[in-house]
């Protein structure tokens, strides 16, 4: 898997449901340089990195290279501290329609929902 977030997270496992949705389990790398600057002494996972993780997982599951077209209803609901909650569950409801791929995502740790968003990607030529 090609990733711009090198060593930022590890895809531990995933499950595909009969309806085509995916549940991915990832682990954040608490020692990644991003956390040294965001923020020193109080690491927080940047929202843009979470959005990139959703894109990369969607690319992995669809086998397509994608470009973000739109994002709506993006709600960051809880801080993701990689030292306290490095293990995340991402629910990805993926619907492909021609050259568009729509994803509804809910990211959580334990019982806490950290992120909810709906995004639309355009498939890029291979």
PDB file of C-alpha atoms in Angstrom:
ATOM      1  CA  UNK A   1       0.000   0.000   0.000  1.00  0.00           C
ATOM      2  CA  UNK A   2       1.363   3.407  -1.035  1.00  0.00           C
ATOM      3  CA  UNK A   3       1.081   5.887   1.815  1.00  0.00           C
ATOM      4  CA  UNK A   4       2.167   9.466   2.457  1.00  0.00           C
ATOM      5  CA  UNK A   5       1.837   8.810   6.191  1.00  0.00           C
ATOM      6  CA  UNK A   6       4.895   6.552   6.327  1.00  0.00           C
ATOM      7  CA  UNK A   7       5.036   4.679   9.637  1.00  0.00           C
ATOM      8  CA  UNK A   8       2.197   6.815  11.049  1.00  0.00           C
ATOM      9  CA  UNK A   9      -0.162   3.887  11.549  1.00  0.00           C
ATOM     10  CA  UNK A  10      -0.435   0.151  11.034  1.00  0.00           C
ATOM     11  CA  UNK A  11      -3.470  -1.639   9.623  1.00  0.00           C
ATOM     12  CA  UNK A  12      -3.794  -4.417  12.210  1.00  0.00           C
ATOM     13  CA  UNK A  13      -6.789  -6.160  10.625  1.00  0.00           C
ATOM     14  CA  UNK A  14     -10.024  -5.565   8.785  1.00  0.00           C
ATOM     15  CA  UNK A  15     -13.335  -7.251   8.136  1.00  0.00           C
ATOM     16  CA  UNK A  16     -15.588  -6.947   5.113  1.00  0.00           C
ATOM     17  CA  UNK A  17     -19.329  -7.181   5.723  1.00  0.00           C
ATOM     18  CA  UNK A  18     -21.782  -8.724   3.282  1.00  0.00           C
ATOM     19  CA  UNK A  19     -23.128  -5.262   2.417  1.00  0.00           C
ATOM     20  CA  UNK A  20     -19.652  -4.203   1.226  1.00  0.00           C
ATOM     21  CA  UNK A  21     -18.741  -2.060   4.209  1.00  0.00           C
ATOM     22  CA  UNK A  22     -15.399  -2.463   5.951  1.00  0.00           C
ATOM     23  CA  UNK A  23     -14.326  -2.302   9.571  1.00  0.00           C
ATOM     24  CA  UNK A  24     -10.624  -1.554   9.909  1.00  0.00           C
ATOM     25  CA  UNK A  25      -8.542  -1.743  13.054  1.00  0.00           C
ATOM     26  CA  UNK A  26      -5.435   0.431  13.079  1.00  0.00           C
ATOM     27  CA  UNK A  27      -2.734   1.303  15.593  1.00  0.00           C
ATOM     28  CA  UNK A  28      -1.162   4.752  15.642  1.00  0.00           C
ATOM     29  CA  UNK A  29       2.622   5.030  16.020  1.00  0.00           C
ATOM     30  CA  UNK A  30       2.933   7.212  19.133  1.00  0.00           C
ATOM     31  CA  UNK A  31       6.622   7.807  18.351  1.00  0.00           C
ATOM     32  CA  UNK A  32       5.981   9.364  14.903  1.00  0.00           C
ATOM     33  CA  UNK A  33       7.548  12.803  14.324  1.00  0.00           C
ATOM     34  CA  UNK A  34       4.110  14.359  13.649  1.00  0.00           C
ATOM     35  CA  UNK A  35       3.281  14.036  17.355  1.00  0.00           C
ATOM     36  CA  UNK A  36       6.461  15.883  18.382  1.00  0.00           C
ATOM     37  CA  UNK A  37       5.101  19.032  16.752  1.00  0.00           C
ATOM     38  CA  UNK A  38       1.355  18.490  17.244  1.00  0.00           C
ATOM     39  CA  UNK A  39       1.615  19.275  20.132  1.00  0.00           C
ATOM     40  CA  UNK A  40       4.801  19.053  22.271  1.00  0.00           C
ATOM     41  CA  UNK A  41       3.931  17.449  25.602  1.00  0.00           C
ATOM     42  CA  UNK A  42       0.285  16.970  24.581  1.00  0.00           C
ATOM     43  CA  UNK A  43       0.155  14.847  21.403  1.00  0.00           C
ATOM     44  CA  UNK A  44      -3.019  15.058  19.324  1.00  0.00           C
ATOM     45  CA  UNK A  45      -3.681  13.212  16.078  1.00  0.00           C
ATOM     46  CA  UNK A  46      -4.203  15.868  13.385  1.00  0.00           C
ATOM     47  CA  UNK A  47      -7.611  15.761  11.729  1.00  0.00           C
ATOM     48  CA  UNK A  48      -6.049  15.969   8.276  1.00  0.00           C
ATOM     49  CA  UNK A  49      -4.067  12.803   9.082  1.00  0.00           C
ATOM     50  CA  UNK A  50      -7.272  10.996  10.046  1.00  0.00           C
ATOM     51  CA  UNK A  51      -8.828  12.075   6.753  1.00  0.00           C
ATOM     52  CA  UNK A  52      -5.752  10.772   4.904  1.00  0.00           C
ATOM     53  CA  UNK A  53      -5.983   7.429   6.722  1.00  0.00           C
ATOM     54  CA  UNK A  54      -9.606   7.063   5.541  1.00  0.00           C
ATOM     55  CA  UNK A  55      -8.485   7.804   1.972  1.00  0.00           C
ATOM     56  CA  UNK A  56      -5.594   5.325   2.119  1.00  0.00           C
ATOM     57  CA  UNK A  57      -7.770   2.560   3.576  1.00  0.00           C
ATOM     58  CA  UNK A  58     -10.435   3.211   0.919  1.00  0.00           C
ATOM     59  CA  UNK A  59      -7.757   2.956  -1.779  1.00  0.00           C
ATOM     60  CA  UNK A  60      -6.580  -0.318  -0.261  1.00  0.00           C
ATOM     61  CA  UNK A  61     -10.086  -1.793  -0.100  1.00  0.00           C
ATOM     62  CA  UNK A  62     -11.192  -0.641  -3.566  1.00  0.00           C
ATOM     63  CA  UNK A  63      -7.895  -1.181  -5.378  1.00  0.00           C
ATOM     64  CA  UNK A  64      -8.223   2.321  -6.865  1.00  0.00           C
ATOM     65  CA  UNK A  65      -6.094   5.435  -6.637  1.00  0.00           C
ATOM     66  CA  UNK A  66      -8.357   8.223  -5.373  1.00  0.00           C
ATOM     67  CA  UNK A  67      -8.524  12.012  -5.291  1.00  0.00           C
ATOM     68  CA  UNK A  68     -10.660  13.827  -2.699  1.00  0.00           C
ATOM     69  CA  UNK A  69     -13.534  15.704  -4.395  1.00  0.00           C
ATOM     70  CA  UNK A  70     -15.738  16.734  -1.490  1.00  0.00           C
ATOM     71  CA  UNK A  71     -16.005  16.287   2.246  1.00  0.00           C
ATOM     72  CA  UNK A  72     -19.176  17.036   4.177  1.00  0.00           C
ATOM     73  CA  UNK A  73     -20.397  16.638   7.715  1.00  0.00           C
ATOM     74  CA  UNK A  74     -16.809  16.359   8.971  1.00  0.00           C
ATOM     75  CA  UNK A  75     -17.134  16.239  12.755  1.00  0.00           C
ATOM     76  CA  UNK A  76     -14.146  15.786  15.060  1.00  0.00           C
ATOM     77  CA  UNK A  77     -15.832  14.706  18.264  1.00  0.00           C
ATOM     78  CA  UNK A  78     -12.968  13.600  20.533  1.00  0.00           C
ATOM     79  CA  UNK A  79      -9.220  14.128  20.768  1.00  0.00           C
ATOM     80  CA  UNK A  80      -7.166  11.131  19.690  1.00  0.00           C
ATOM     81  CA  UNK A  81      -4.081  10.994  21.902  1.00  0.00           C
ATOM     82  CA  UNK A  82      -1.734   8.307  20.508  1.00  0.00           C
ATOM     83  CA  UNK A  83      -0.340   7.521  23.965  1.00  0.00           C
ATOM     84  CA  UNK A  84      -3.758   7.001  25.559  1.00  0.00           C
ATOM     85  CA  UNK A  85      -5.796   5.568  22.657  1.00  0.00           C
ATOM     86  CA  UNK A  86      -3.515   4.304  19.860  1.00  0.00           C
ATOM     87  CA  UNK A  87      -5.973   1.600  18.757  1.00  0.00           C
ATOM     88  CA  UNK A  88      -8.731   2.879  16.498  1.00  0.00           C
ATOM     89  CA  UNK A  89     -11.703   1.283  14.766  1.00  0.00           C
ATOM     90  CA  UNK A  90     -12.761   2.776  11.433  1.00  0.00           C
ATOM     91  CA  UNK A  91     -16.125   1.906   9.941  1.00  0.00           C
ATOM     92  CA  UNK A  92     -16.073   2.580   6.187  1.00  0.00           C
ATOM     93  CA  UNK A  93     -19.297   2.356   4.205  1.00  0.00           C
ATOM     94  CA  UNK A  94     -17.964   2.457   0.626  1.00  0.00           C
ATOM     95  CA  UNK A  95     -20.161   2.925  -2.441  1.00  0.00           C
ATOM     96  CA  UNK A  96     -18.596   3.029  -5.893  1.00  0.00           C
ATOM     97  CA  UNK A  97     -20.493   4.588  -8.775  1.00  0.00           C
ATOM     98  CA  UNK A  98     -18.569   4.775 -12.050  1.00  0.00           C
ATOM     99  CA  UNK A  99     -15.584   6.993 -11.424  1.00  0.00           C
ATOM    100  CA  UNK A 100     -16.852   8.255  -8.049  1.00  0.00           C
ATOM    101  CA  UNK A 101     -16.394   6.558  -4.690  1.00  0.00           C
ATOM    102  CA  UNK A 102     -18.448   7.750  -1.717  1.00  0.00           C
ATOM    103  CA  UNK A 103     -17.466   6.865   1.842  1.00  0.00           C
ATOM    104  CA  UNK A 104     -19.240   7.340   5.146  1.00  0.00           C
ATOM    105  CA  UNK A 105     -16.777   6.982   8.004  1.00  0.00           C
ATOM    106  CA  UNK A 106     -17.058   6.653  11.752  1.00  0.00           C
ATOM    107  CA  UNK A 107     -13.786   6.412  13.693  1.00  0.00           C
ATOM    108  CA  UNK A 108     -13.833   5.378  17.327  1.00  0.00           C
ATOM    109  CA  UNK A 109     -11.777   4.132  20.241  1.00  0.00           C
ATOM    110  CA  UNK A 110     -13.574   2.034  22.839  1.00  0.00           C
ATOM    111  CA  UNK A 111     -17.087   3.447  23.108  1.00  0.00           C
ATOM    112  CA  UNK A 112     -15.987   6.966  22.095  1.00  0.00           C
ATOM    113  CA  UNK A 113     -16.687   8.273  18.604  1.00  0.00           C
ATOM    114  CA  UNK A 114     -13.780  10.496  17.545  1.00  0.00           C
ATOM    115  CA  UNK A 115     -14.656  11.321  13.931  1.00  0.00           C
ATOM    116  CA  UNK A 116     -17.646  11.174  11.609  1.00  0.00           C
ATOM    117  CA  UNK A 117     -17.516  12.287   7.992  1.00  0.00           C
ATOM    118  CA  UNK A 118     -18.830  11.735   4.498  1.00  0.00           C
ATOM    119  CA  UNK A 119     -16.407  12.080   1.602  1.00  0.00           C
ATOM    120  CA  UNK A 120     -16.498  11.675  -2.142  1.00  0.00           C
ATOM    121  CA  UNK A 121     -13.441  10.658  -4.158  1.00  0.00           C
ATOM    122  CA  UNK A 122     -12.743  10.578  -7.868  1.00  0.00           C
ATOM    123  CA  UNK A 123     -10.992   7.479  -9.209  1.00  0.00           C
ATOM    124  CA  UNK A 124      -7.697   8.344 -10.869  1.00  0.00           C
ATOM    125  CA  UNK A 125      -6.277   6.440 -13.849  1.00  0.00           C
ATOM    126  CA  UNK A 126      -4.027   3.569 -12.791  1.00  0.00           C
TER     127      UNK A 126
END
